Backbone as ProteinMPNN parsed JSONL, in Angstrom:
{"seq_chain_A": "MQTIEAMELIDNLRRRGVGVFTSRDLSILFCEKGIKLKKTVANLVKRGALIRAARGVYVHGSKPIVDYVREQIVLSLRGSAEFVYVSLECALHRHHLITQVPTALTLMTTGRSAHLQTPFGLIELRHTTRNPADLYRRTEMIEGPLPWASPSLAIQDANRSGRAQGLLKDYQEQYG", "coords_chain_A": {"N_chain_A": [[-16.829, 0.876, -12.854], [-16.012, 2.75, -15.996], [-12.266, 2.903, -16.878], [-11.11, 4.386, -17.996], [-13.311, 6.664, -17.204], [-12.146, 6.47, -14.29], [-9.52, 6.947, -14.402], [-9.283, 9.647, -14.863], [-10.432, 10.767, -12.249], [-8.552, 10.064, -10.399], [-6.209, 11.259, -11.906], [-7.158, 13.478, -11.205], [-6.905, 13.712, -8.509], [-4.273, 13.683, -8.327], [-2.998, 15.994, -9.219], [-3.499, 17.485, -7.579], [-2.139, 16.825, -5.526], [-1.931, 14.535, -3.979], [-0.822, 11.72, -4.302], [-0.805, 8.924, -2.871], [-2.85, 6.335, -2.233], [-4.983, 4.407, -0.608], [-7.094, 1.152, -0.683], [-9.49, 1.484, 0.314], [-9.633, 4.559, 0.195], [-10.042, 4.482, -2.684], [-11.904, 2.75, -2.975], [-13.761, 4.754, -1.992], [-13.682, 6.778, -3.588], [-14.431, 5.667, -6.196], [-16.615, 4.72, -5.676], [-17.409, 2.338, -5.275], [-17.297, -1.435, -4.425], [-15.915, -4.303, -3.21], [-15.844, -6.863, -5.673], [-16.018, -5.366, -8.044], [-14.444, -2.942, -7.473], [-11.808, -4.053, -7.106], [-11.639, -4.748, -9.652], [-11.887, -2.778, -11.373], [-9.615, -1.551, -10.139], [-7.848, -3.339, -11.116], [-7.896, -3.17, -13.771], [-6.443, -0.429, -13.894], [-3.536, -0.799, -12.681], [-3.019, -2.419, -14.337], [-2.855, -1.037, -16.733], [-0.741, 1.019, -15.799], [-1.323, 3.308, -14.721], [-1.789, 3.312, -11.849], [0.497, 1.977, -9.144], [0.964, -0.593, -7.184], [1.856, -0.454, -3.981], [1.769, -2.076, -2.009], [0.278, -4.612, 0.246], [-2.957, -2.988, -0.56], [-2.783, -0.758, -0.965], [-1.391, 1.835, -3.265], [0.409, 3.882, -5.5], [0.131, 7.037, -7.585], [0.382, 6.421, -11.203], [2.109, 8.69, -12.769], [4.698, 10.568, -13.76], [6.848, 13.082, -12.159], [6.981, 11.082, -9.191], [5.296, 11.095, -6.453], [6.08, 13.089, -3.836], [8.187, 12.286, -0.967], [7.793, 9.195, -1.082], [7.609, 6.65, -0.002], [7.61, 7.172, 3.005], [4.65, 8.505, 3.148], [3.378, 6.122, 2.124], [4.13, 4.299, 4.385], [2.003, 5.883, 6.125], [-0.225, 5.978, 4.86], [-0.671, 3.133, 5.813], [-0.331, 2.598, 7.972], [-1.358, 4.91, 9.409], [-2.949, 7.394, 11.844], [-3.13, 5.72, 14.209], [-0.673, 4.914, 15.3], [2.209, 5.623, 16.434], [4.979, 7.043, 14.54], [8.328, 7.162, 13.501], [10.625, 8.284, 11.756], [14.223, 6.814, 12.511], [17.07, 4.998, 13.385], [19.47, 3.917, 11.485], [18.588, 6.106, 9.339], [17.996, 8.028, 10.636], [20.304, 8.589, 12.057], [22.578, 9.036, 10.09], [21.391, 11.007, 9.036], [21.756, 12.953, 10.998], [24.213, 12.645, 11.036], [25.809, 11.427, 12.268], [27.053, 8.422, 11.838], [28.386, 7.663, 8.471], [27.788, 5.931, 6.476], [25.431, 5.676, 3.892], [22.04, 4.607, 4.036], [20.092, 2.564, 2.606], [17.549, 1.325, 2.917], [14.476, 2.995, 4.084], [14.391, 3.402, 7.67], [12.461, 3.038, 10.3], [10.685, 3.772, 12.915], [8.115, 2.229, 15.407], [5.256, 2.503, 17.232], [3.431, 0.48, 16.9], [3.057, -2.554, 15.468], [6.149, -4.204, 14.422], [7.473, -4.307, 11.163], [8.537, -5.596, 7.186], [9.2, -4.236, 4.438], [8.837, -4.526, 1.258], [8.996, -2.836, -1.189], [7.936, -0.975, -4.678], [9.911, 1.048, -4.715], [11.45, 1.253, -2.997], [12.835, -0.315, 0.365], [11.376, -1.067, 3.586], [11.737, -0.03, 6.642], [10.189, -0.94, 9.552], [10.077, -0.799, 13.187], [9.381, -1.971, 16.136], [8.742, -0.376, 18.901], [8.493, 0.263, 22.667], [8.398, 2.108, 23.795], [6.716, 5.686, 25.708], [4.2, 7.282, 23.759], [3.821, 9.708, 24.409], [6.753, 10.838, 25.631], [8.472, 10.371, 22.972], [6.984, 12.381, 21.234], [8.356, 14.411, 22.127], [10.428, 14.162, 21.719], [11.363, 13.906, 19.184], [11.32, 15.443, 15.96], [10.315, 17.673, 13.386], [11.263, 17.663, 10.33], [11.512, 17.314, 7.351], [9.606, 16.146, 5.239], [6.754, 14.045, 5.927], [6.873, 13.067, 8.324], [7.913, 12.36, 11.438], [10.949, 13.288, 12.775], [13.668, 11.384, 14.593], [15.642, 12.611, 17.243], [19.25, 13.19, 17.52], [19.935, 12.231, 19.782], [18.016, 10.135, 20.686], [17.878, 8.133, 18.23], [20.486, 7.269, 18.451], [19.855, 6.214, 21.126], [17.667, 4.285, 19.912], [19.029, 2.611, 18.095], [20.582, 1.088, 19.936], [19.289, -0.139, 21.418], [17.779, -1.457, 20.01], [19.633, -2.983, 19.167], [21.004, -2.786, 16.391], [23.456, -0.976, 13.886], [25.519, -0.709, 15.193], [28.298, -1.106, 14.554], [28.619, 0.411, 12.912], [28.167, 3.072, 14.543], [30.314, 2.63, 16.571], [32.461, 2.368, 14.868], [31.991, 5.555, 13.75], [32.9, 7.008, 16.26], [35.132, 6.222, 16.86], [36.897, 7.05, 14.28], [35.8, 9.833, 14.81], [35.791, 10.906, 17.549]], "CA_chain_A": [[-16.722, 2.271, -13.687], [-15.167, 2.977, -16.942], [-11.303, 2.692, -16.602], [-11.017, 6.402, -18.5], [-13.374, 8.161, -15.855], [-11.492, 6.222, -13.345], [-7.962, 7.794, -14.504], [-9.775, 10.778, -14.853], [-10.286, 10.811, -11.248], [-7.322, 9.905, -9.545], [-5.261, 12.48, -12.126], [-7.593, 15.118, -10.799], [-6.237, 14.269, -7.092], [-2.448, 14.187, -8.356], [-2.733, 17.628, -9.793], [-3.715, 18.675, -6.122], [-0.858, 16.392, -4.688], [-2.742, 13.655, -3.863], [-0.505, 9.931, -5.298], [-0.926, 7.461, -2.643], [-4.269, 6.067, -2.613], [-5.682, 2.975, -0.035], [-7.915, 0.491, -1.435], [-10.754, 2.661, 0.982], [-9.895, 5.695, -0.431], [-10.499, 3.838, -3.628], [-13.419, 2.449, -2.788], [-15.163, 5.632, -2.045], [-13.701, 7.069, -4.815], [-14.783, 5.481, -7.361], [-17.703, 4.462, -5.354], [-17.424, 1.188, -5.282], [-16.929, -2.482, -3.513], [-16.233, -5.745, -3.48], [-14.951, -7.685, -7.32], [-16.139, -4.583, -9.287], [-13.194, -2.295, -7.405], [-11.128, -4.941, -7.502], [-11.473, -5.103, -11.173], [-11.008, -1.209, -11.617], [-7.809, -1.234, -9.669], [-6.434, -4.403, -11.036], [-7.369, -2.39, -15.199], [-5.719, 0.999, -13.73], [-2.641, -1.069, -12.665], [-2.73, -2.892, -15.905], [-2.338, 0.113, -17.861], [0.376, 1.972, -15.179], [-2.221, 4.732, -14.004], [-1.438, 2.761, -10.27], [1.557, 1.05, -8.997], [1.132, -1.411, -6.287], [2.998, -0.494, -3.482], [2.04, -2.644, -0.658], [-0.797, -4.538, 0.113], [-4.134, -2.266, 0.065], [-1.609, 0.255, -1.28], [-1.351, 2.512, -4.661], [0.727, 5.104, -5.739], [-0.079, 7.203, -8.833], [1.747, 6.053, -11.849], [2.984, 9.617, -13.373], [6.021, 10.671, -13.26], [7.756, 12.605, -11.046], [6.268, 9.899, -8.242], [4.912, 11.396, -5.579], [7.375, 13.645, -2.742], [8.067, 10.942, 0.419], [6.899, 8.372, -1.294], [7.818, 5.845, 1.52], [6.617, 7.935, 4.148], [3.401, 8.427, 2.594], [3.001, 4.808, 1.752], [3.704, 4.16, 5.843], [1.124, 6.794, 6.831], [-1.523, 4.729, 4.202], [-0.592, 1.772, 6.114], [-0.352, 2.437, 9.498], [-2.861, 5.768, 9.861], [-2.829, 7.694, 12.974], [-3.565, 4.824, 15.392], [0.103, 4.78, 15.884], [3.401, 6.761, 16.089], [5.907, 6.305, 13.812], [8.966, 8.285, 13.339], [12.147, 7.887, 11.462], [14.936, 6.624, 13.609], [18.336, 3.865, 13.139], [20.707, 4.369, 10.425], [18.172, 7.064, 8.472], [18.338, 9.435, 11.478], [22.135, 8.754, 12.094], [22.851, 9.313, 8.891], [21.153, 12.67, 8.542], [22.425, 13.766, 12.076], [25.924, 12.912, 10.764], [26.457, 9.874, 13.301], [27.243, 7.35, 10.724], [28.845, 7.826, 7.257], [26.676, 4.899, 5.268], [24.227, 6.187, 3.379], [21.034, 3.844, 4.38], [19.255, 2.415, 1.146], [16.505, 1.045, 3.147], [14.104, 3.654, 4.604], [14.233, 2.749, 8.855], [11.483, 3.767, 11.059], [9.912, 3.076, 14.701], [6.905, 2.657, 15.625], [4.623, 1.987, 18.452], [2.867, -0.591, 16.197], [3.765, -3.861, 14.976], [7.448, -4.158, 13.583], [7.584, -4.844, 9.36], [9.902, -5.462, 6.528], [7.813, -4.124, 3.412], [9.471, -4.326, -0.085], [7.998, -1.719, -2.306], [8.688, -1.042, -5.816], [10.18, 2.408, -4.355], [12.672, 0.585, -1.944], [12.617, -1.383, 1.203], [11.053, 0.146, 4.237], [11.857, -1.66, 7.605], [9.773, -0.314, 10.741], [10.948, -1.695, 14.424], [8.193, -1.717, 17.334], [9.138, 0.191, 20.335], [7.23, 0.013, 23.844], [8.617, 3.928, 24.414], [5.558, 6.1, 26.257], [4.269, 8.102, 23.081], [4.117, 11.19, 24.675], [8.049, 10.992, 25.318], [8.769, 10.378, 21.81], [6.67, 13.457, 20.406], [8.854, 15.41, 22.571], [11.68, 13.388, 21.382], [11.314, 13.995, 17.667], [10.813, 16.988, 15.291], [9.27, 17.84, 12.045], [12.752, 18.159, 9.556], [11.216, 17.368, 6.49], [8.389, 15.001, 4.753], [5.625, 14.106, 6.773], [7.446, 11.766, 9.318], [8.613, 13.446, 12.437], [12.729, 12.314, 12.436], [14.418, 11.427, 15.909], [16.636, 13.248, 17.577], [20.416, 12.363, 17.495], [20.564, 11.405, 21.183], [17.189, 9.098, 20.726], [17.868, 8.134, 17.44], [21.638, 6.21, 19.246], [19.323, 4.909, 22.087], [16.804, 3.744, 19.298], [20.208, 1.727, 17.827], [21.308, 0.933, 21.055], [18.131, -0.907, 22.134], [17.475, -2.627, 19.119], [21.63, -3.777, 18.287], [21.337, -2.197, 14.956], [24.143, 0.229, 13.403], [26.391, -0.997, 16.453], [29.665, -1.485, 14.591], [28.561, 2.048, 12.166], [28.296, 3.906, 15.469], [31.522, 2.526, 17.018], [33.677, 3.223, 14.133], [32.293, 7.138, 14.033], [33.306, 7.19, 17.707], [36.651, 5.974, 16.849], [37.597, 8.376, 14.057], [35.79, 11.111, 15.123], [35.808, 11.177, 18.665]], "C_chain_A": [[-15.52, 2.017, -14.921], [-13.165, 3.592, -16.502], [-10.953, 4.094, -16.851], [-11.459, 7.039, -17.81], [-12.472, 7.729, -14.272], [-10.101, 7.081, -13.394], [-8.011, 9.186, -14.762], [-9.62, 11.351, -13.004], [-9.259, 10.806, -9.984], [-6.043, 10.986, -10.505], [-5.814, 13.578, -11.14], [-6.919, 15.404, -9.44], [-4.899, 14.207, -7.326], [-2.289, 15.24, -8.46], [-2.819, 18.406, -8.07], [-2.867, 18.002, -4.938], [-0.947, 14.714, -4.136], [-1.615, 12.311, -4.523], [-0.485, 9.003, -4.738], [-1.898, 7.336, -2.301], [-4.49, 4.633, -1.671], [-6.599, 2.502, -0.836], [-9.101, 0.83, -0.555], [-10.765, 3.433, 0.224], [-10.437, 5.539, -1.588], [-11.749, 3.738, -4.235], [-14.602, 3.642, -2.882], [-14.919, 6.791, -2.975], [-14.098, 7.319, -6.244], [-16.442, 5.144, -6.977], [-18.222, 2.843, -5.658], [-16.513, -0.036, -4.263], [-16.628, -4.125, -4.086], [-15.64, -6.478, -5.068], [-14.971, -6.379, -8.175], [-14.794, -3.005, -8.591], [-12.103, -3.195, -7.695], [-10.665, -5.14, -8.91], [-10.781, -3.738, -12.219], [-9.814, -1.031, -11.717], [-7.007, -2.515, -10.247], [-6.28, -3.148, -12.845], [-6.136, -1.135, -14.458], [-4.303, 0.511, -13.48], [-2.137, -1.835, -14.157], [-2.061, -1.883, -17.004], [-1.015, 1.443, -17.087], [-0.033, 3.236, -14.69], [-2.021, 4.522, -12.088], [-0.523, 1.752, -10.32], [1.104, 0.172, -7.614], [2.247, -1.269, -5.085], [3.136, -1.58, -2.176], [0.502, -3.402, -0.813], [-2.558, -3.35, 0.869], [-3.375, -1.193, -0.271], [-1.455, 0.941, -2.469], [-0.695, 3.335, -4.575], [0.566, 5.617, -7.498], [1.066, 6.929, -9.54], [2.566, 7.114, -12.271], [4.087, 9.593, -12.886], [6.106, 12.416, -13.416], [6.637, 12.006, -10.249], [5.733, 11.19, -7.086], [6.202, 11.988, -4.179], [7.187, 12.633, -1.658], [7.547, 10.21, 0.19], [6.275, 7.114, -0.205], [7.466, 6.073, 2.148], [5.512, 7.887, 3.773], [2.739, 6.722, 2.304], [2.589, 4.137, 3.377], [2.618, 4.6, 6.226], [0.033, 5.681, 6.505], [-1.33, 3.389, 5.055], [-1.266, 1.72, 7.179], [-1.266, 3.751, 10.197], [-2.058, 6.708, 10.941], [-3.233, 7.156, 14.23], [-2.202, 4.484, 15.972], [1.147, 5.539, 15.646], [4.394, 6.213, 15.666], [7.212, 7.248, 13.31], [10.336, 7.704, 12.476], [13.39, 7.922, 12.464], [16.035, 5.739, 12.676], [18.737, 4.834, 12.348], [20.224, 5.477, 9.28], [18.688, 8.281, 9.264], [19.719, 9.393, 11.794], [22.606, 9.205, 11.097], [22.599, 10.856, 9.019], [21.771, 13.486, 10.151], [24.238, 13.43, 12.24], [26.746, 12.319, 11.541], [27.068, 8.701, 12.582], [27.484, 8.103, 9.402], [27.754, 6.815, 6.293], [25.918, 5.59, 5.367], [23.396, 4.61, 2.934], [20.332, 3.813, 3.131], [17.713, 1.977, 1.887], [15.697, 2.708, 3.933], [13.77, 3.122, 6.397], [13.554, 3.442, 9.515], [11.048, 2.603, 12.454], [8.868, 3.248, 14.667], [5.992, 1.408, 16.935], [4.165, 0.526, 17.946], [3.808, -1.883, 16.022], [5.287, -3.335, 14.214], [7.203, -4.916, 11.736], [8.796, -4.992, 8.766], [8.661, -5.318, 5.557], [9.093, -3.632, 2.687], [8.68, -3.6, -0.427], [9.007, -1.386, -3.389], [9.919, 0.418, -5.278], [11.489, 2.48, -2.817], [11.873, 0.077, -0.783], [12.289, -0.322, 2.408], [10.997, -0.804, 5.643], [10.961, -0.758, 9.03], [9.874, -1.3, 11.976], [9.751, -1.359, 15.514], [9.207, -1.183, 18.376], [8.211, 0.738, 21.475], [8.159, 1.987, 24.26], [7.039, 4.392, 24.626], [5.599, 7.353, 24.648], [4.803, 9.567, 23.071], [5.876, 11.93, 24.587], [8.308, 10.946, 23.921], [8.032, 11.541, 20.903], [7.892, 14.448, 20.965], [10.356, 15.306, 21.913], [12.479, 13.607, 19.688], [10.981, 15.816, 16.891], [10.314, 16.871, 13.354], [11.015, 18.388, 11.272], [12.522, 18.227, 8.129], [11.004, 15.982, 6.094], [7.568, 14.958, 6.327], [5.645, 12.979, 7.561], [7.57, 12.869, 10.396], [10.287, 12.488, 12.686], [13.225, 12.409, 14.437], [15.384, 12.265, 16.285], [18.275, 12.395, 17.535], [20.234, 11.369, 18.761], [19.207, 10.108, 21.086], [17.081, 7.989, 19.508], [19.544, 6.921, 17.869], [20.503, 5.592, 20.005], [18.084, 3.782, 21.41], [18.021, 2.302, 18.518], [20.688, 0.937, 18.456], [20.298, -0.564, 21.284], [17.928, -2.188, 21.091], [18.824, -3.798, 18.188], [20.832, -3.51, 16.795], [22.513, -1.055, 14.755], [25.022, 0.148, 14.642], [27.908, -0.552, 15.855], [29.314, -0.295, 13.646], [29.118, 2.619, 13.723], [29.666, 3.806, 16.055], [33.012, 2.8, 16.046], [33.7, 4.934, 13.788], [32.635, 7.242, 15.085], [35.172, 6.933, 17.187], [37.258, 6.821, 15.926], [37.317, 9.448, 14.129], [35.326, 11.563, 16.895], [34.812, 10.889, 19.446]], "O_chain_A": [[-14.49, 1.347, -14.839], [-12.972, 4.635, -15.876], [-10.55, 4.854, -15.971], [-10.823, 8.005, -17.388], [-12.236, 8.53, -13.368], [-9.726, 7.787, -12.458], [-7.0, 9.878, -14.878], [-8.805, 12.198, -12.638], [-9.282, 11.432, -8.924], [-5.08, 11.437, -9.885], [-5.14, 14.355, -10.463], [-6.489, 16.49, -9.053], [-4.212, 14.731, -6.449], [-1.37, 15.731, -7.805], [-2.358, 19.453, -7.616], [-2.835, 18.394, -3.772], [0.002, 13.945, -3.982], [-2.016, 12.072, -5.662], [-0.244, 7.972, -5.365], [-2.292, 8.4, -1.823], [-4.029, 3.646, -2.245], [-7.03, 3.235, -1.726], [-10.004, 0.092, -0.95], [-11.668, 3.421, -0.613], [-11.361, 6.313, -1.839], [-12.372, 4.173, -5.203], [-15.705, 3.66, -3.429], [-15.768, 7.665, -3.157], [-14.147, 8.262, -7.033], [-17.351, 5.277, -7.797], [-19.26, 2.436, -6.178], [-15.503, 0.19, -3.595], [-17.032, -4.787, -5.042], [-14.438, -6.215, -5.122], [-14.058, -6.219, -8.985], [-14.41, -2.174, -9.413], [-11.464, -2.94, -8.716], [-9.573, -5.587, -9.262], [-9.929, -3.613, -13.099], [-9.074, -0.632, -12.617], [-5.83, -2.747, -9.973], [-5.265, -2.533, -13.172], [-4.941, -1.258, -14.726], [-3.506, 1.287, -14.008], [-1.087, -1.722, -14.79], [-1.117, -1.979, -17.787], [-0.56, 2.428, -17.669], [0.739, 4.113, -14.301], [-2.111, 5.435, -11.267], [-0.517, 0.839, -11.146], [0.843, 1.081, -6.826], [3.337, -1.837, -5.157], [4.152, -1.863, -1.54], [-0.326, -3.045, -1.65], [-3.002, -3.104, 1.99], [-3.463, -0.447, 0.704], [-1.244, -0.066, -3.144], [-0.866, 3.959, -3.528], [0.792, 4.872, -8.451], [2.234, 7.006, -9.156], [3.768, 6.85, -12.275], [4.529, 8.938, -11.942], [5.647, 13.03, -14.379], [5.471, 12.306, -10.507], [6.118, 12.328, -7.358], [7.055, 11.224, -3.729], [6.067, 12.161, -1.462], [6.584, 9.996, 0.926], [5.155, 6.794, 0.194], [6.574, 5.288, 2.467], [5.068, 6.807, 4.162], [1.537, 6.465, 2.359], [1.502, 3.673, 3.718], [1.954, 3.743, 6.808], [-0.469, 4.847, 7.258], [-2.129, 2.512, 4.729], [-2.32, 1.146, 7.453], [-1.786, 3.644, 11.308], [-0.831, 6.801, 10.958], [-3.611, 7.841, 15.181], [-2.219, 3.84, 17.021], [1.113, 6.208, 14.613], [4.838, 5.149, 16.098], [6.862, 8.198, 12.61], [10.885, 6.641, 12.768], [13.581, 8.915, 13.165], [15.942, 5.738, 11.449], [18.551, 6.051, 12.353], [21.023, 5.834, 8.414], [19.436, 9.186, 8.896], [20.274, 10.491, 11.74], [23.334, 10.151, 11.396], [23.468, 11.724, 9.088], [22.178, 14.647, 10.121], [25.098, 13.756, 13.057], [27.964, 12.462, 11.641], [27.751, 8.031, 13.356], [26.833, 9.128, 9.2], [27.014, 7.305, 5.44], [25.526, 6.17, 6.379], [23.726, 3.788, 2.079], [19.975, 4.855, 2.582], [16.714, 2.378, 1.291], [16.522, 3.542, 4.308], [12.8, 2.367, 6.459], [13.849, 4.637, 9.501], [11.087, 1.409, 12.752], [8.368, 4.201, 14.069], [6.08, 0.23, 17.278], [4.518, -0.484, 18.555], [4.971, -2.072, 16.379], [5.435, -2.284, 13.592], [6.753, -6.033, 11.48], [9.878, -4.731, 9.292], [7.571, -5.885, 5.638], [9.981, -2.857, 3.043], [7.536, -3.661, 0.025], [10.236, -1.409, -3.34], [10.949, 0.371, -5.952], [12.03, 3.316, -2.093], [10.645, -0.006, -0.768], [12.672, 0.848, 2.419], [10.45, -1.9, 5.771], [11.535, 0.293, 9.317], [9.762, -2.511, 11.788], [9.32, -0.206, 15.495], [10.342, -1.626, 18.55], [7.307, 1.541, 21.248], [8.121, 2.628, 25.31], [6.144, 3.81, 24.015], [6.564, 8.071, 24.387], [5.569, 10.257, 22.398], [6.264, 12.913, 23.956], [8.389, 12.143, 23.643], [8.501, 11.658, 19.771], [8.351, 15.259, 20.161], [11.166, 16.208, 21.695], [13.63, 13.498, 19.267], [10.564, 16.888, 17.327], [10.109, 15.982, 12.527], [11.71, 19.312, 11.694], [13.176, 19.064, 7.507], [11.687, 14.989, 6.339], [7.73, 15.573, 7.38], [4.789, 12.095, 7.594], [7.35, 14.064, 10.201], [10.485, 11.274, 12.724], [13.069, 13.341, 15.225], [16.063, 12.682, 15.347], [18.376, 11.168, 17.522], [20.342, 10.143, 18.776], [19.59, 9.016, 21.507], [16.326, 7.03, 19.669], [19.493, 5.761, 17.458], [20.123, 4.484, 19.626], [17.64, 2.798, 22.003], [17.648, 1.129, 18.518], [21.273, -0.008, 17.926], [20.668, -1.738, 21.285], [17.922, -3.403, 21.288], [18.916, -4.669, 17.324], [20.047, -4.348, 16.352], [22.454, -0.145, 15.582], [25.221, 1.262, 15.128], [28.635, 0.203, 16.501], [30.415, 0.254, 13.663], [30.312, 2.594, 14.02], [30.292, 4.866, 16.089], [34.125, 3.226, 16.353], [34.723, 5.594, 13.604], [32.986, 8.413, 14.941], [36.128, 7.693, 17.339], [38.182, 7.487, 16.393], [38.093, 10.313, 13.723], [34.585, 12.497, 17.202], [34.856, 11.191, 20.639]]}, "name": "protein", "num_of_chains": 1, "seq": "MQTIEAMELIDNLRRRGVGVFTSRDLSILFCEKGIKLKKTVANLVKRGALIRAARGVYVHGSKPIVDYVREQIVLSLRGSAEFVYVSLECALHRHHLITQVPTALTLMTTGRSAHLQTPFGLIELRHTTRNPADLYRRTEMIEGPLPWASPSLAIQDANRSGRAQGLLKDYQEQYG"}
């Protein structure tokens, strides 16, 4: 596919609010597979029309970058096969249980753990063995495309994973 034609296709989707694409999405969009698709995507990355966020995940390169880009990258990688929710330091900070502002997007998942360094920041996924039905009840949609842990769930996740213990202790000493 011609690079200009491919750019028009992804620009069209970006105007409709779609800014994160998997290789599979691009294959369907461009009607290409294999080497031909790789060449088209490589040309788009070279021109800055796409930014490689993770293996097989690309973000539209125009400014402003799509909202909640890291969350959308996670959704593109993990799909609906796993339950993923914002927890640990991100949720603890949002619920004013710690004062430190997290630099990474910290998530819990029923899938495998991962540490993803993207051009848009670090994404940390920690595995949980909790029942997804219980997680649905203890999370809520606050902002963005992913659910957030309740304060009690975020504290339990931190305690189970051994994360943010010093931050929680400092908060409890300072604010009771």
